[in-house]
Amino acid sequence: MPEVVGIPVLSDNYVWLAHDVASGETAVIDPAVAGPVLEAATSRGWTITQILNTHWHPDHVGGNADIVKATGAKVTGPAGEAGKIPHISRAVVEGDTVQIGASIGRVIDCPAHTAGHNAYAFEGALFCGDTLFAMGCGRLFEGTAEQMHAALAKFMALPPRTLVYCAHEYTQSNARFALTVEPENEALVRRAEAVDRLRSRGEPTVPFSLAMEAATNPFVRAGSVEELARRRAAKDAFR
Ligand code: ZN
Ligand code: FE
């Protein structure tokens, strides 16, 4: 598994740098912007060699052009959205692999938030863009609850210790909603408290384990597509 560093940018995005020590290769996942990402890499003596995009939204591909210009990095993105991924050099589908030095990642198709959204699953690390969040899931902009249900099931089939590197710090709001769904879930109550402590110190709540999601995420825990759909609609209206 590569060494992973998070860069908080914009209002609540995380851009992830994944660095393979042996080869010196560095990938950036979903660069919303270029400047802070290039700075974070340079300050560590790392050179970005590739960009992995999970979907076409501007807060995930906005840095592509300037990072490519500065580093010549190759861009990998989902085949279903290839036309909307700036500077894409390789379009991938489920089962394809990506490589950061010696670390091999498997491409998982997880359309729901957008029609061609994908994720990159390395041993112990899942980069899932806007599909799974801590105690939450992505909004269904281009896909269906059925697709989100299937996507979350694919993720939950990975080893429970896998750390999830999602693209937003939405955790506190997700926890408040989750508590309305399962107010008596002890693991959830404790996690919400831990999250509040982290955020009061300005610390990130990402990454987190799939095991934690199994215990506390109301979308992962939905018993059916219909239940997931109801919860997603309720969250959309939740303030
Ligand atoms: Zn998005
Ligand atoms: Fe996003």
PDB file of C-alpha atoms and ligand atoms in Angstrom:
ATOM      1  CA  MET A   1       0.000   0.000   0.000  1.00  0.00           C
ATOM      2  CA  PRO A   2       1.352   3.434  -0.898  1.00  0.00           C
ATOM      3  CA  GLU A   3       1.934   6.202   1.625  1.00  0.00           C
ATOM      4  CA  VAL A   4      -1.128   8.467   1.507  1.00  0.00           C
ATOM      5  CA  VAL A   5      -1.256  12.175   2.317  1.00  0.00           C
ATOM      6  CA  GLY A   6      -4.431  14.264   2.366  1.00  0.00           C
ATOM      7  CA  ILE A   7      -4.601  17.862   1.179  1.00  0.00           C
ATOM      8  CA  PRO A   8      -7.688  19.806   2.281  1.00  0.00           C
ATOM      9  CA  VAL A   9      -8.744  22.268  -0.447  1.00  0.00           C
ATOM     10  CA  LEU A  10     -11.775  24.420  -1.358  1.00  0.00           C
ATOM     11  CA  SER A  11     -14.474  24.331   1.326  1.00  0.00           C
ATOM     12  CA  ASP A  12     -14.466  20.626   2.162  1.00  0.00           C
ATOM     13  CA  ASN A  13     -12.565  18.631  -0.511  1.00  0.00           C
ATOM     14  CA  TYR A  14      -9.742  16.226   0.151  1.00  0.00           C
ATOM     15  CA  VAL A  15      -7.166  15.603  -2.563  1.00  0.00           C
ATOM     16  CA  TRP A  16      -5.068  12.499  -1.922  1.00  0.00           C
ATOM     17  CA  LEU A  17      -1.425  11.967  -2.783  1.00  0.00           C
ATOM     18  CA  ALA A  18      -0.407   8.306  -2.930  1.00  0.00           C
ATOM     19  CA  HIS A  19       3.341   7.800  -2.940  1.00  0.00           C
ATOM     20  CA  ASP A  20       5.223   4.564  -3.553  1.00  0.00           C
ATOM     21  CA  VAL A  21       8.490   4.794  -1.633  1.00  0.00           C
ATOM     22  CA  ALA A  22      10.412   2.144  -3.575  1.00  0.00           C
ATOM     23  CA  SER A  23       9.763   3.511  -7.070  1.00  0.00           C
ATOM     24  CA  GLY A  24       9.294   7.165  -6.117  1.00  0.00           C
ATOM     25  CA  GLU A  25       6.039   7.235  -8.076  1.00  0.00           C
ATOM     26  CA  THR A  26       3.326   9.568  -6.849  1.00  0.00           C
ATOM     27  CA  ALA A  27      -0.303   9.585  -7.924  1.00  0.00           C
ATOM     28  CA  VAL A  28      -2.828  12.267  -7.094  1.00  0.00           C
ATOM     29  CA  ILE A  29      -6.453  11.274  -6.718  1.00  0.00           C
ATOM     30  CA  ASP A  30      -9.151  13.782  -7.743  1.00  0.00           C
ATOM     31  CA  PRO A  31      -7.165  17.025  -7.824  1.00  0.00           C
ATOM     32  CA  ALA A  32      -9.798  19.718  -7.338  1.00  0.00           C
ATOM     33  CA  VAL A  33      -7.088  22.341  -7.792  1.00  0.00           C
ATOM     34  CA  ALA A  34      -3.437  22.287  -8.822  1.00  0.00           C
ATOM     35  CA  GLY A  35      -1.502  24.811  -6.709  1.00  0.00           C
ATOM     36  CA  PRO A  36      -1.748  23.332  -3.193  1.00  0.00           C
ATOM     37  CA  VAL A  37      -1.360  19.816  -4.636  1.00  0.00           C
ATOM     38  CA  LEU A  38       1.848  20.643  -6.489  1.00  0.00           C
ATOM     39  CA  GLU A  39       3.145  22.428  -3.367  1.00  0.00           C
ATOM     40  CA  ALA A  40       2.344  19.449  -1.129  1.00  0.00           C
ATOM     41  CA  ALA A  41       4.184  17.096  -3.474  1.00  0.00           C
ATOM     42  CA  THR A  42       7.181  19.398  -3.920  1.00  0.00           C
ATOM     43  CA  SER A  43       7.536  20.001  -0.187  1.00  0.00           C
ATOM     44  CA  ARG A  44       7.987  16.245   0.250  1.00  0.00           C
ATOM     45  CA  GLY A  45      10.355  15.920  -2.675  1.00  0.00           C
ATOM     46  CA  TRP A  46       7.746  13.966  -4.617  1.00  0.00           C
ATOM     47  CA  THR A  47       6.991  14.301  -8.342  1.00  0.00           C
ATOM     48  CA  ILE A  48       3.444  13.586  -9.465  1.00  0.00           C
ATOM     49  CA  THR A  49       3.539  11.013 -12.276  1.00  0.00           C
ATOM     50  CA  GLN A  50      -0.157  10.283 -12.580  1.00  0.00           C
ATOM     51  CA  ILE A  51      -3.621  11.553 -11.859  1.00  0.00           C
ATOM     52  CA  LEU A  52      -6.485   9.209 -11.007  1.00  0.00           C
ATOM     53  CA  ASN A  53      -9.958  10.700 -11.424  1.00  0.00           C
ATOM     54  CA  THR A  54     -13.130   9.097 -10.075  1.00  0.00           C
ATOM     55  CA  HIS A  55     -15.653  11.284 -11.914  1.00  0.00           C
ATOM     56  CA  TRP A  56     -16.004  14.420 -13.998  1.00  0.00           C
ATOM     57  CA  HIS A  57     -17.195  16.975 -11.431  1.00  0.00           C
ATOM     58  CA  PRO A  58     -15.067  20.132 -11.473  1.00  0.00           C
ATOM     59  CA  ASP A  59     -14.093  19.746  -7.794  1.00  0.00           C
ATOM     60  CA  HIS A  60     -12.407  16.451  -8.786  1.00  0.00           C
ATOM     61  CA  VAL A  61     -10.754  17.320 -12.118  1.00  0.00           C
ATOM     62  CA  GLY A  62     -10.184  21.075 -11.778  1.00  0.00           C
ATOM     63  CA  GLY A  63      -6.443  20.656 -11.218  1.00  0.00           C
ATOM     64  CA  ASN A  64      -5.834  18.211 -14.082  1.00  0.00           C
ATOM     65  CA  ALA A  65      -4.708  20.739 -16.707  1.00  0.00           C
ATOM     66  CA  ASP A  66      -2.192  22.614 -14.563  1.00  0.00           C
ATOM     67  CA  ILE A  67      -0.774  19.459 -12.962  1.00  0.00           C
ATOM     68  CA  VAL A  68      -0.300  17.874 -16.392  1.00  0.00           C
ATOM     69  CA  LYS A  69       1.338  21.074 -17.607  1.00  0.00           C
ATOM     70  CA  ALA A  70       3.692  21.208 -14.609  1.00  0.00           C
ATOM     71  CA  THR A  71       4.603  17.515 -14.386  1.00  0.00           C
ATOM     72  CA  GLY A  72       3.564  15.684 -17.566  1.00  0.00           C
ATOM     73  CA  ALA A  73       1.496  13.335 -15.390  1.00  0.00           C
ATOM     74  CA  LYS A  74      -0.678  10.768 -17.152  1.00  0.00           C
ATOM     75  CA  VAL A  75      -4.416  10.965 -16.429  1.00  0.00           C
ATOM     76  CA  THR A  76      -6.548   7.888 -15.794  1.00  0.00           C
ATOM     77  CA  GLY A  77     -10.312   8.202 -15.506  1.00  0.00           C
ATOM     78  CA  PRO A  78     -13.566   6.293 -15.888  1.00  0.00           C
ATOM     79  CA  ALA A  79     -14.344   5.228 -19.478  1.00  0.00           C
ATOM     80  CA  GLY A  80     -17.977   6.207 -18.999  1.00  0.00           C
ATOM     81  CA  GLU A  81     -16.986   9.854 -18.502  1.00  0.00           C
ATOM     82  CA  ALA A  82     -13.796   9.978 -20.587  1.00  0.00           C
ATOM     83  CA  GLY A  83     -15.135  12.844 -22.712  1.00  0.00           C
ATOM     84  CA  LYS A  84     -15.528  15.009 -19.613  1.00  0.00           C
ATOM     85  CA  ILE A  85     -12.158  14.287 -17.963  1.00  0.00           C
ATOM     86  CA  PRO A  86      -9.605  16.952 -18.990  1.00  0.00           C
ATOM     87  CA  HIS A  87      -6.377  15.576 -20.501  1.00  0.00           C
ATOM     88  CA  ILE A  88      -7.402  11.933 -20.005  1.00  0.00           C
ATOM     89  CA  SER A  89      -4.782   9.535 -21.390  1.00  0.00           C
ATOM     90  CA  ARG A  90      -6.286   6.235 -20.236  1.00  0.00           C
ATOM     91  CA  ALA A  91      -9.959   5.332 -19.837  1.00  0.00           C
ATOM     92  CA  VAL A  92     -10.590   2.402 -17.499  1.00  0.00           C
ATOM     93  CA  VAL A  93     -13.463   0.055 -16.670  1.00  0.00           C
ATOM     94  CA  GLU A  94     -14.219  -2.414 -13.888  1.00  0.00           C
ATOM     95  CA  GLY A  95     -11.476  -5.003 -13.498  1.00  0.00           C
ATOM     96  CA  ASP A  96      -8.740  -2.875 -15.089  1.00  0.00           C
ATOM     97  CA  THR A  97      -5.750  -2.214 -12.889  1.00  0.00           C
ATOM     98  CA  VAL A  98      -3.755   0.892 -12.129  1.00  0.00           C
ATOM     99  CA  GLN A  99      -0.289   0.886 -10.699  1.00  0.00           C
ATOM    100  CA  ILE A 100       1.559   3.266  -8.382  1.00  0.00           C
ATOM    101  CA  GLY A 101       5.025   1.763  -8.314  1.00  0.00           C
ATOM    102  CA  ALA A 102       4.582  -1.709  -6.852  1.00  0.00           C
ATOM    103  CA  SER A 103       1.066  -1.000  -5.586  1.00  0.00           C
ATOM    104  CA  ILE A 104      -1.664  -2.408  -7.786  1.00  0.00           C
ATOM    105  CA  GLY A 105      -5.153  -0.914  -7.674  1.00  0.00           C
ATOM    106  CA  ARG A 106      -8.271  -2.460  -9.091  1.00  0.00           C
ATOM    107  CA  VAL A 107     -10.861  -0.331 -10.851  1.00  0.00           C
ATOM    108  CA  ILE A 108     -14.385  -0.644  -9.492  1.00  0.00           C
ATOM    109  CA  ASP A 109     -17.268   0.817 -11.483  1.00  0.00           C
ATOM    110  CA  CYS A 110     -19.674   2.507  -9.074  1.00  0.00           C
ATOM    111  CA  PRO A 111     -22.069   4.695 -11.081  1.00  0.00           C
ATOM    112  CA  ALA A 112     -24.708   6.469  -8.942  1.00  0.00           C
ATOM    113  CA  HIS A 113     -23.420   9.936  -7.957  1.00  0.00           C
ATOM    114  CA  THR A 114     -22.515  10.339 -11.648  1.00  0.00           C
ATOM    115  CA  ALA A 115     -23.245   7.987 -14.547  1.00  0.00           C
ATOM    116  CA  GLY A 116     -19.690   6.733 -14.979  1.00  0.00           C
ATOM    117  CA  HIS A 117     -18.197   7.151 -11.483  1.00  0.00           C
ATOM    118  CA  ASN A 118     -15.470   4.685 -10.545  1.00  0.00           C
ATOM    119  CA  ALA A 119     -13.216   3.893  -7.581  1.00  0.00           C
ATOM    120  CA  TYR A 120      -9.665   2.613  -7.158  1.00  0.00           C
ATOM    121  CA  ALA A 121      -9.157  -0.215  -4.649  1.00  0.00           C
ATOM    122  CA  PHE A 122      -5.606  -0.849  -3.480  1.00  0.00           C
ATOM    123  CA  GLU A 123      -4.703  -3.341  -0.802  1.00  0.00           C
ATOM    124  CA  GLY A 124      -5.879  -1.570   2.345  1.00  0.00           C
ATOM    125  CA  ALA A 125      -6.917   1.672   0.636  1.00  0.00           C
ATOM    126  CA  LEU A 126     -10.072   2.570  -1.289  1.00  0.00           C
ATOM    127  CA  PHE A 127     -10.261   5.857  -3.203  1.00  0.00           C
ATOM    128  CA  CYS A 128     -13.969   6.256  -3.808  1.00  0.00           C
ATOM    129  CA  GLY A 129     -14.528   9.892  -4.780  1.00  0.00           C
ATOM    130  CA  ASP A 130     -18.095  10.922  -3.973  1.00  0.00           C
ATOM    131  CA  THR A 131     -19.657   7.459  -3.625  1.00  0.00           C
ATOM    132  CA  LEU A 132     -19.103   6.428   0.005  1.00  0.00           C
ATOM    133  CA  PHE A 133     -18.595   9.007   2.759  1.00  0.00           C
ATOM    134  CA  ALA A 134     -18.159   8.576   6.490  1.00  0.00           C
ATOM    135  CA  MET A 135     -21.704   7.677   7.658  1.00  0.00           C
ATOM    136  CA  GLY A 136     -23.002   8.879   4.282  1.00  0.00           C
ATOM    137  CA  CYS A 137     -23.083   8.356   0.533  1.00  0.00           C
ATOM    138  CA  GLY A 138     -22.971  10.610  -2.515  1.00  0.00           C
ATOM    139  CA  ARG A 139     -26.005  12.407  -3.835  1.00  0.00           C
ATOM    140  CA  LEU A 140     -27.739  10.653  -6.720  1.00  0.00           C
ATOM    141  CA  PHE A 141     -27.175  13.280  -9.422  1.00  0.00           C
ATOM    142  CA  GLU A 142     -27.030  10.993 -12.468  1.00  0.00           C
ATOM    143  CA  GLY A 143     -27.786   7.531 -11.095  1.00  0.00           C
ATOM    144  CA  THR A 144     -30.293   5.593  -9.009  1.00  0.00           C
ATOM    145  CA  ALA A 145     -30.641   4.247  -5.498  1.00  0.00           C
ATOM    146  CA  GLU A 146     -30.322   0.762  -6.960  1.00  0.00           C
ATOM    147  CA  GLN A 147     -26.930   1.672  -8.414  1.00  0.00           C
ATOM    148  CA  MET A 148     -25.776   3.201  -5.123  1.00  0.00           C
ATOM    149  CA  HIS A 149     -26.897   0.081  -3.269  1.00  0.00           C
ATOM    150  CA  ALA A 150     -24.859  -2.070  -5.679  1.00  0.00           C
ATOM    151  CA  ALA A 151     -21.825   0.228  -5.424  1.00  0.00           C
ATOM    152  CA  LEU A 152     -21.812   0.169  -1.621  1.00  0.00           C
ATOM    153  CA  ALA A 153     -22.165  -3.628  -1.667  1.00  0.00           C
ATOM    154  CA  LYS A 154     -19.071  -3.897  -3.876  1.00  0.00           C
ATOM    155  CA  PHE A 155     -17.105  -1.743  -1.455  1.00  0.00           C
ATOM    156  CA  MET A 156     -18.312  -3.706   1.565  1.00  0.00           C
ATOM    157  CA  ALA A 157     -17.060  -6.920  -0.048  1.00  0.00           C
ATOM    158  CA  LEU A 158     -13.489  -5.574   0.350  1.00  0.00           C
ATOM    159  CA  PRO A 159     -11.570  -6.452   3.543  1.00  0.00           C
ATOM    160  CA  PRO A 160     -13.163  -4.666   6.560  1.00  0.00           C
ATOM    161  CA  ARG A 161      -9.838  -3.110   7.563  1.00  0.00           C
ATOM    162  CA  THR A 162      -9.642  -1.262   4.212  1.00  0.00           C
ATOM    163  CA  LEU A 163      -9.282   2.475   4.776  1.00  0.00           C
ATOM    164  CA  VAL A 164     -11.640   4.674   2.801  1.00  0.00           C
ATOM    165  CA  TYR A 165     -10.254   7.862   1.283  1.00  0.00           C
ATOM    166  CA  CYS A 166     -13.330   9.771   0.157  1.00  0.00           C
ATOM    167  CA  ALA A 167     -13.212  13.214  -1.411  1.00  0.00           C
ATOM    168  CA  HIS A 168     -15.124  15.345   1.102  1.00  0.00           C
ATOM    169  CA  GLU A 169     -15.226  16.165   4.802  1.00  0.00           C
ATOM    170  CA  TYR A 170     -18.984  15.710   5.166  1.00  0.00           C
ATOM    171  CA  THR A 171     -18.696  13.610   8.299  1.00  0.00           C
ATOM    172  CA  GLN A 172     -20.269  15.829  10.957  1.00  0.00           C
ATOM    173  CA  SER A 173     -23.405  16.534   8.952  1.00  0.00           C
ATOM    174  CA  ASN A 174     -23.625  12.860   7.990  1.00  0.00           C
ATOM    175  CA  ALA A 175     -23.357  11.858  11.647  1.00  0.00           C
ATOM    176  CA  ARG A 176     -26.184  14.204  12.650  1.00  0.00           C
ATOM    177  CA  PHE A 177     -28.402  12.643   9.981  1.00  0.00           C
ATOM    178  CA  ALA A 178     -27.347   9.087  10.844  1.00  0.00           C
ATOM    179  CA  LEU A 179     -28.343   9.706  14.462  1.00  0.00           C
ATOM    180  CA  THR A 180     -31.891  10.537  13.336  1.00  0.00           C
ATOM    181  CA  VAL A 181     -32.034   7.126  11.606  1.00  0.00           C
ATOM    182  CA  GLU A 182     -30.481   5.053  14.395  1.00  0.00           C
ATOM    183  CA  PRO A 183     -30.461   7.115  17.606  1.00  0.00           C
ATOM    184  CA  GLU A 184     -29.818   4.016  19.689  1.00  0.00           C
ATOM    185  CA  ASN A 185     -26.886   2.639  17.746  1.00  0.00           C
ATOM    186  CA  GLU A 186     -24.128   2.751  20.399  1.00  0.00           C
ATOM    187  CA  ALA A 187     -21.274   2.553  17.870  1.00  0.00           C
ATOM    188  CA  LEU A 188     -22.817   5.465  15.981  1.00  0.00           C
ATOM    189  CA  VAL A 189     -23.288   7.575  19.118  1.00  0.00           C
ATOM    190  CA  ARG A 190     -19.658   7.017  20.109  1.00  0.00           C
ATOM    191  CA  ARG A 191     -18.398   7.716  16.611  1.00  0.00           C
ATOM    192  CA  ALA A 192     -20.384  10.961  16.376  1.00  0.00           C
ATOM    193  CA  GLU A 193     -18.781  12.111  19.629  1.00  0.00           C
ATOM    194  CA  ALA A 194     -15.304  11.192  18.398  1.00  0.00           C
ATOM    195  CA  VAL A 195     -15.949  13.060  15.143  1.00  0.00           C
ATOM    196  CA  ASP A 196     -17.053  16.187  17.022  1.00  0.00           C
ATOM    197  CA  ARG A 197     -13.837  16.091  19.064  1.00  0.00           C
ATOM    198  CA  LEU A 198     -11.708  15.741  15.909  1.00  0.00           C
ATOM    199  CA  ARG A 199     -13.492  18.565  14.101  1.00  0.00           C
ATOM    200  CA  SER A 200     -13.329  20.902  17.115  1.00  0.00           C
ATOM    201  CA  ARG A 201      -9.548  20.573  16.799  1.00  0.00           C
ATOM    202  CA  GLY A 202      -9.732  21.078  13.030  1.00  0.00           C
ATOM    203  CA  GLU A 203      -8.586  17.513  12.353  1.00  0.00           C
ATOM    204  CA  PRO A 204      -9.776  15.344   9.449  1.00  0.00           C
ATOM    205  CA  THR A 205     -12.172  12.441  10.001  1.00  0.00           C
ATOM    206  CA  VAL A 206     -10.983  10.735   6.795  1.00  0.00           C
ATOM    207  CA  PRO A 207      -9.760   8.039   6.208  1.00  0.00           C
ATOM    208  CA  PHE A 208     -11.954   5.595   8.109  1.00  0.00           C
ATOM    209  CA  SER A 209     -12.400   1.842   7.890  1.00  0.00           C
ATOM    210  CA  LEU A 210     -15.067  -0.130   6.058  1.00  0.00           C
ATOM    211  CA  ALA A 211     -15.658  -1.946   9.351  1.00  0.00           C
ATOM    212  CA  MET A 212     -16.658   1.388  10.906  1.00  0.00           C
ATOM    213  CA  GLU A 213     -19.105   2.000   8.049  1.00  0.00           C
ATOM    214  CA  ALA A 214     -20.631  -1.454   8.514  1.00  0.00           C
ATOM    215  CA  ALA A 215     -21.400  -0.487  12.107  1.00  0.00           C
ATOM    216  CA  THR A 216     -22.584   3.094  11.630  1.00  0.00           C
ATOM    217  CA  ASN A 217     -23.424   4.108   8.025  1.00  0.00           C
ATOM    218  CA  PRO A 218     -27.224   4.247   7.465  1.00  0.00           C
ATOM    219  CA  PHE A 219     -26.804   3.806   3.689  1.00  0.00           C
ATOM    220  CA  VAL A 220     -24.496   0.804   3.990  1.00  0.00           C
ATOM    221  CA  ARG A 221     -26.858  -0.567   6.643  1.00  0.00           C
ATOM    222  CA  ALA A 222     -30.041  -0.027   4.601  1.00  0.00           C
ATOM    223  CA  GLY A 223     -31.820  -3.372   4.325  1.00  0.00           C
ATOM    224  CA  SER A 224     -33.078  -2.808   0.786  1.00  0.00           C
ATOM    225  CA  VAL A 225     -32.810  -0.490  -2.208  1.00  0.00           C
ATOM    226  CA  GLU A 226     -36.104   1.097  -1.128  1.00  0.00           C
ATOM    227  CA  GLU A 227     -34.768   1.827   2.342  1.00  0.00           C
ATOM    228  CA  LEU A 228     -31.595   3.337   0.907  1.00  0.00           C
ATOM    229  CA  ALA A 229     -33.716   5.485  -1.454  1.00  0.00           C
ATOM    230  CA  ARG A 230     -35.882   6.735   1.438  1.00  0.00           C
ATOM    231  CA  ARG A 231     -32.834   7.576   3.539  1.00  0.00           C
ATOM    232  CA  ARG A 232     -31.105   9.337   0.624  1.00  0.00           C
ATOM    233  CA  ALA A 233     -34.220  11.448  -0.019  1.00  0.00           C
ATOM    234  CA  ALA A 234     -34.467  12.285   3.685  1.00  0.00           C
ATOM    235  CA  LYS A 235     -30.790  13.280   3.777  1.00  0.00           C
ATOM    236  CA  ASP A 236     -31.265  15.515   0.719  1.00  0.00           C
ATOM    237  CA  ALA A 237     -33.874  17.448   2.701  1.00  0.00           C
ATOM    238  CA  PHE A 238     -31.948  17.337   6.009  1.00  0.00           C
ATOM    239  CA  ARG A 239     -30.446  20.539   7.430  1.00  0.00           C
TER     240      ARG A 239
HETATM  241 ZN    ZN B   1     -18.963  14.884  -7.210  1.00  0.00          ZN
HETATM  242 FE    FE B   2     -17.193  16.244  -5.042  1.00  0.00          FE
END
